[in-house]
Short mmCIF file of C-alpha atoms and ligand atoms in Angstrom, two decimals:
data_model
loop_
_atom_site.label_atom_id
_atom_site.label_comp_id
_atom_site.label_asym_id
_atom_site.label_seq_id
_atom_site.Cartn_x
_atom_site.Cartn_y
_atom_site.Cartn_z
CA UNK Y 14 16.48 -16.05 -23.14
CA UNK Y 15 17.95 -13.27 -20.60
CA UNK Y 16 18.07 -13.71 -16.59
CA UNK Y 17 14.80 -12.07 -16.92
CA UNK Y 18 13.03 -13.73 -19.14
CA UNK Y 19 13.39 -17.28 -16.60
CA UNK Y 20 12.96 -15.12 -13.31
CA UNK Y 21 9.84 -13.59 -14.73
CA UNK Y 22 8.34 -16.10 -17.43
CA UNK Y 23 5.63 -16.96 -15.30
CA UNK Y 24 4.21 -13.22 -15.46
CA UNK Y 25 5.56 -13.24 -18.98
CA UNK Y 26 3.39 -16.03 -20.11
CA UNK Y 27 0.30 -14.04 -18.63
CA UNK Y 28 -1.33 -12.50 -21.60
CA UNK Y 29 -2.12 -9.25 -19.79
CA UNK Y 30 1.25 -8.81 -18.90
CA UNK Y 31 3.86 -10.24 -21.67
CA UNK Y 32 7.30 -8.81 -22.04
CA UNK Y 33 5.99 -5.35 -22.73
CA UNK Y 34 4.27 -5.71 -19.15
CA UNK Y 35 7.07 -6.85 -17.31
CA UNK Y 36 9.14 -4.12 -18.45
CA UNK Y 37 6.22 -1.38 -17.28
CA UNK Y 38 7.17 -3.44 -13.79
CA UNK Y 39 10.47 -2.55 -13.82
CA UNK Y 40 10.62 0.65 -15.02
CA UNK Y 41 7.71 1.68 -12.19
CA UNK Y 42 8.49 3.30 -8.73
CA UNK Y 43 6.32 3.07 -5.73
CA UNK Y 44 6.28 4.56 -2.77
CA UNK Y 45 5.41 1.93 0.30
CA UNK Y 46 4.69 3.83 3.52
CA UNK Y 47 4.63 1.98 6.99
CA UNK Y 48 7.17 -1.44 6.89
CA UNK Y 49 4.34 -3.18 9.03
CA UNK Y 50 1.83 -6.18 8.72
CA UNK Y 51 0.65 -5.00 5.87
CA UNK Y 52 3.97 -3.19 4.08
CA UNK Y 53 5.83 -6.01 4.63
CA UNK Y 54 3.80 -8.31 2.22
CA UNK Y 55 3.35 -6.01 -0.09
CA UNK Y 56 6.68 -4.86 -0.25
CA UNK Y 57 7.67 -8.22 -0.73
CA UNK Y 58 5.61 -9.47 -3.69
CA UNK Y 59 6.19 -6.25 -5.15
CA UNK Y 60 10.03 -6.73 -5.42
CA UNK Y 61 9.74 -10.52 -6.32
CA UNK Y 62 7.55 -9.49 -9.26
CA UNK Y 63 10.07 -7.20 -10.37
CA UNK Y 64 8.51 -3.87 -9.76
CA UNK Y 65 12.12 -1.74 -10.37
CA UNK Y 66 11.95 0.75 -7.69
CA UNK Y 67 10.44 0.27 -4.29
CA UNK Y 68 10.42 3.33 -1.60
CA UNK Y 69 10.03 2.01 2.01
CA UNK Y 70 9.09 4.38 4.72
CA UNK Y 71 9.16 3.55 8.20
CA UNK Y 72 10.27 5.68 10.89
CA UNK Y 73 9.97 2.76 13.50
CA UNK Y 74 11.90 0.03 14.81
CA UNK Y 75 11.33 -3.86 14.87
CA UNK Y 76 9.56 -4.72 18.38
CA UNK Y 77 9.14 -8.70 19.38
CA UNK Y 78 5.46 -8.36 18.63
CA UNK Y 79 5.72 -7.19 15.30
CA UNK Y 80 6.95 -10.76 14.09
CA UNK Y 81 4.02 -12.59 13.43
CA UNK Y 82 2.49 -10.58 10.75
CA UNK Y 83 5.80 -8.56 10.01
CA UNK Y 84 7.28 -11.51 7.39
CA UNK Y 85 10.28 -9.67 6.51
CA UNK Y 86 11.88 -9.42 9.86
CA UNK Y 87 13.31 -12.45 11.79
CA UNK Y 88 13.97 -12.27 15.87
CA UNK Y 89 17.77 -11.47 15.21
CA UNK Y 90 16.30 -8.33 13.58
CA UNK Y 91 14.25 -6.79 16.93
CA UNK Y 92 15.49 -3.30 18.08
CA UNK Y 93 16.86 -3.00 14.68
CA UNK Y 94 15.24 0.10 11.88
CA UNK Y 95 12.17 -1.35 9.91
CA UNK Y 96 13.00 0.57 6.84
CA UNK Y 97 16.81 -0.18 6.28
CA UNK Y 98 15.91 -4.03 7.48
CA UNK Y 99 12.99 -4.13 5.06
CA UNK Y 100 15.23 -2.41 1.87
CA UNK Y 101 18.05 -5.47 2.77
CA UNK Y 102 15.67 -8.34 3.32
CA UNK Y 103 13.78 -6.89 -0.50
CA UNK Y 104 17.24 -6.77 -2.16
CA UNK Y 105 18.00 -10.20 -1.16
CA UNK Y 106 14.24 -11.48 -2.65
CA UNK Y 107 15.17 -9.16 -5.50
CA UNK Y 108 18.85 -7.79 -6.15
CA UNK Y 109 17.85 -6.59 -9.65
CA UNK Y 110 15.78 -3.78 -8.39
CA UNK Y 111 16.33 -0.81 -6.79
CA UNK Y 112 15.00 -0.33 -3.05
CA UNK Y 113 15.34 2.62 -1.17
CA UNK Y 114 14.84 3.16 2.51
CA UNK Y 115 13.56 5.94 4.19
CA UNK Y 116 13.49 6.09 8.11
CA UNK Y 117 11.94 9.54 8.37
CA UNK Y 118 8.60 10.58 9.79
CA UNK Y 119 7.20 11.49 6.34
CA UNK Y 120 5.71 15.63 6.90
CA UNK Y 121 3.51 17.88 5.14
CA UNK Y 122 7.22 19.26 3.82
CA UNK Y 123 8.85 15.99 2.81
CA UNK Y 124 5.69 13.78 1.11
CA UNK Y 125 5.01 16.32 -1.91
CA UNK Y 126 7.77 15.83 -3.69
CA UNK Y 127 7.93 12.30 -2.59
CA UNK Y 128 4.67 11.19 -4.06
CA UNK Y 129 5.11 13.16 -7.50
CA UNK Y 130 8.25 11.31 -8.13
CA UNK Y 131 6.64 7.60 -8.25
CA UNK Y 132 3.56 6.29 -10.09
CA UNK Y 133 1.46 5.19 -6.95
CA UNK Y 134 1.40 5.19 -3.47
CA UNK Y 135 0.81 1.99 -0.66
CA UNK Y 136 -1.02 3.10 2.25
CA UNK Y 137 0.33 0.76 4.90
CA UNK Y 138 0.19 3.20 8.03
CA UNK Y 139 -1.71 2.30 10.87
CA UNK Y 140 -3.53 5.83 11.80
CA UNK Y 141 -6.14 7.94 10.55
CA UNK Y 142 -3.91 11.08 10.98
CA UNK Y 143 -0.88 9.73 8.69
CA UNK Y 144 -3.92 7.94 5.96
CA UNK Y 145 -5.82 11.42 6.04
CA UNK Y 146 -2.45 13.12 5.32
CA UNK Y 147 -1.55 10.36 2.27
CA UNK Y 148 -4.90 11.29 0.90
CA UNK Y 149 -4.30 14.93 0.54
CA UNK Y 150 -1.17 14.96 -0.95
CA UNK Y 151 -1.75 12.18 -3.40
CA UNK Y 152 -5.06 13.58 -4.42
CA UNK Y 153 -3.33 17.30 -4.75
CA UNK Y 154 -0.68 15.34 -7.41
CA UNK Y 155 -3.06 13.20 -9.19
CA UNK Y 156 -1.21 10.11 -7.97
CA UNK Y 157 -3.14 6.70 -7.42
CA UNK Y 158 -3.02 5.66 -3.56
CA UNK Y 159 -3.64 1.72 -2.70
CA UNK Y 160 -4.90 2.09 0.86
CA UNK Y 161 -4.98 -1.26 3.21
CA UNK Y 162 -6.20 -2.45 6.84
CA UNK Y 163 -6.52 -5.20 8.66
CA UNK Y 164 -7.29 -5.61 12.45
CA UNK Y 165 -9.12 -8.89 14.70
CA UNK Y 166 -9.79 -10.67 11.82
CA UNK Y 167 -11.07 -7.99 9.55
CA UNK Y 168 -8.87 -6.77 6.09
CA UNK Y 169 -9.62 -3.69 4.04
CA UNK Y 170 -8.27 -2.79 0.46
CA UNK Y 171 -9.61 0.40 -1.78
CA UNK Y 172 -7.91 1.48 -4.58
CA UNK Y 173 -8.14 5.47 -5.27
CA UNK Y 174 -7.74 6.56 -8.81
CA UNK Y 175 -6.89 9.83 -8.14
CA UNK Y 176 -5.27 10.11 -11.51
CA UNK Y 177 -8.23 9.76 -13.00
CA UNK Y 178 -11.25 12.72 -13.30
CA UNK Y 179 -13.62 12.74 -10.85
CA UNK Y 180 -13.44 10.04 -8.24
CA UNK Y 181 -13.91 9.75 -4.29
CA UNK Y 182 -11.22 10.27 -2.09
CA UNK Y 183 -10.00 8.29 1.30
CA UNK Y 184 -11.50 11.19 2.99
CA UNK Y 185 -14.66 10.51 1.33
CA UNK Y 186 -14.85 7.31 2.98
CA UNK Y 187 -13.07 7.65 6.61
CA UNK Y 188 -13.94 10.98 8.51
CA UNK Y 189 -13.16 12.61 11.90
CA UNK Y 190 -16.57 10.73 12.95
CA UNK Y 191 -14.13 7.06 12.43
CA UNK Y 192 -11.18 8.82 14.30
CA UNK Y 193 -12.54 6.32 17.52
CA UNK Y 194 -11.48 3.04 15.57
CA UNK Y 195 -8.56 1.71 17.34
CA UNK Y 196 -5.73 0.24 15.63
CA UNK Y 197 -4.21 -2.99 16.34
CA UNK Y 198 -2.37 -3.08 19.37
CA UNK Y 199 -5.72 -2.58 21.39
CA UNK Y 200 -7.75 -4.77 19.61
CA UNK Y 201 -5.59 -7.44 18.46
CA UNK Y 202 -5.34 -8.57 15.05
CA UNK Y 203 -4.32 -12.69 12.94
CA UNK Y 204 -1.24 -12.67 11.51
CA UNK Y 205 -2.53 -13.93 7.85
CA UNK Y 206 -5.22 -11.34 7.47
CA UNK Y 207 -2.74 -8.80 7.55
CA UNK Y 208 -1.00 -10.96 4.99
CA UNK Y 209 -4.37 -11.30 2.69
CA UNK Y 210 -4.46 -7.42 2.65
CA UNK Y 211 -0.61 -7.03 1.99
CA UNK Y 212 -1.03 -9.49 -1.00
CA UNK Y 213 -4.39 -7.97 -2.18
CA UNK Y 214 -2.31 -4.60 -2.04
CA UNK Y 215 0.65 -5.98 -4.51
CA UNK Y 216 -1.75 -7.47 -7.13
CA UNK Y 217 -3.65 -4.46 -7.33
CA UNK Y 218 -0.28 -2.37 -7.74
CA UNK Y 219 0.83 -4.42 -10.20
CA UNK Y 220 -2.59 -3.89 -11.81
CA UNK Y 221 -2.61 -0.42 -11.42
CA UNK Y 222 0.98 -0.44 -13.42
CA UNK Y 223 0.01 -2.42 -16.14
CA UNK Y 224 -2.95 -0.31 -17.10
CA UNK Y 225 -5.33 -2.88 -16.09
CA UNK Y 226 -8.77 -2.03 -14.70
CA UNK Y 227 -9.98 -3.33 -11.12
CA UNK Y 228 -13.53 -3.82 -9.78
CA UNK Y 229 -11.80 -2.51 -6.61
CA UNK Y 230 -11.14 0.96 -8.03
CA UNK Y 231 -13.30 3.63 -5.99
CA UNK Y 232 -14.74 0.51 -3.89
CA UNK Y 233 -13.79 -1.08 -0.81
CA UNK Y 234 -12.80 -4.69 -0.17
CA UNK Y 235 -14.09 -5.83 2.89
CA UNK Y 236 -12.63 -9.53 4.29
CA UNK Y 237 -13.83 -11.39 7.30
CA UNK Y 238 -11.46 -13.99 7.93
CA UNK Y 239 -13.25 -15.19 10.87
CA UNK Y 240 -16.37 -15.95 8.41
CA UNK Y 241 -14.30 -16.72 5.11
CA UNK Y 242 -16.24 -14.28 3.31
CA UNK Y 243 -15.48 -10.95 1.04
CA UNK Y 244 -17.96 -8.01 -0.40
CA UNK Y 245 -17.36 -4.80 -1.91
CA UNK Y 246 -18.91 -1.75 -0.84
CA UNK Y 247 -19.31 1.32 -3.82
CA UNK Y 248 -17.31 4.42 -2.13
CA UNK Y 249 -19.34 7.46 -3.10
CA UNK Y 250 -17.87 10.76 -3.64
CA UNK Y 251 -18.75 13.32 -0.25
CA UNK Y 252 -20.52 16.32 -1.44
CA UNK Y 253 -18.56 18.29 1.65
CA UNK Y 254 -15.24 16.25 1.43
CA UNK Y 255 -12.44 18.30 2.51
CA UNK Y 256 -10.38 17.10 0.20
CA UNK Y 257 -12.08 16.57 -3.01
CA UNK Y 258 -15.73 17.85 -2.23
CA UNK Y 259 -16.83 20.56 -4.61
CA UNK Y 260 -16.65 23.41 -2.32
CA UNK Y 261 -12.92 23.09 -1.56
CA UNK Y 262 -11.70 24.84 -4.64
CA UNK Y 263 -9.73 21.71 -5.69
ZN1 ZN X 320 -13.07 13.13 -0.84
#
């Protein structure tokens, strides 16, 4: 048995996944935007699992009130870059992969060639602006995006096959009309939620790099910690989408 075989043989033993699986994992790239509540634990089961490459975009630094949902960061680490802190902390859970950090305020310019170069995109931004923009330029390169939220006590996953024919888009779902839904530093948010929907985020990836279908694909996972309950919501393709709608000319 190889280094690999014990780190992984857990996963290995999982039918779906076997050794043919676990190599898929490591051969994979993804691209992780926002080193938050939610980029953090997914980040982090990510590179435990052995996914080989993991992008991490952040252009923000570690603030005091970040550290309750933030698991990668410790209170030495406020004031300090998320992205390079994240890409150590990763390579310490992980030191056979390859993690890349990326500090920069991701553009219209710089995501294109970004997103073509890795087989699916995390959505772990906090703003409708930087989600709508994800969106677009995954959809334009027929990339899968994994798109996450959490806020009070409330955690949202969807998983966009936009490699596939003929699905809805984020846009689809989330309009100018939800541009009024505050993010989390107004409203407040529980630590573990963001951690459910981080989580929820790396097990679909991993999923999603396997080959293996989801329920969650074009639907929306909706979690109310405060209850203890989940549903799923169908996400149905806008006629008038600007993104994917028919009259767009994509
Ligand atoms: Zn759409």
């Amino acid at each position: 048995m190889t280094t690999d075989d014990i780190r992984y043989s857990r996963q290995i033993t999982l039918p779906a996944i076997g050794k043919n699986g676990q190599q898929r994992l490591g051969d994979a790239s993804v691209l992780i935007i926002g080193a938050g509540g939610l980029g953090t634990p997914a980040s982090l089961y990510l590179a435990s699992s052995g996914v080989g490459q993991l992008l991490i975009n952040d252009f923000d630094s570690i603030d005091a009130s970040n550290l309750p949902r933030q698991i990668l960061y410790r209170d030495d680490d406020v004031g300090k870059r998320k992205a390079t802190t994240a890409a150590e902390k990763l390579r310490q859970v992980n030191p056979d992969i390859n993690v890349i950090a990326m500090g920069e305020r991701l553009d219209r310019d710089a995501l294109p060639e970004l997103v073509a170069s890795v087989d699916a995109v995390l959505d772990c931004t906090d703003n409708f602006v930087s989600r709508w923009l994800i969106n677009e330029i995954t959809y334009a390169h027929n990339k899968p995006l994994i798109v996450g939220a959490a806020i009070r006590w409330e955690g949202q996953v969807a998983v966009f096959r936009n490699d596939l024919a003929d699905g809805p888009c984020y846009r689809c779902l989330y309009t100018e009309d939800d541009e009024n839904l505050n993010d989390c530093a107004g409203q407040g948010i529980i630590a573990p939620v963001a951690g459910t929907v981080g989580t929820m985020l790396a097990t679909e990836t991993i999923k999603l790099l396997l080959g293996l279908d989801s329920d969650l694909q074009n639907r929306l996972w909706v979690y109310d910690g405060l209850a203890g309950s989940s549903r799923t919501i169908g996400i149905r393709t806008r006629e008038n989408c600007k993104v994917c709608g028919a009259n767009t000319g994509n």
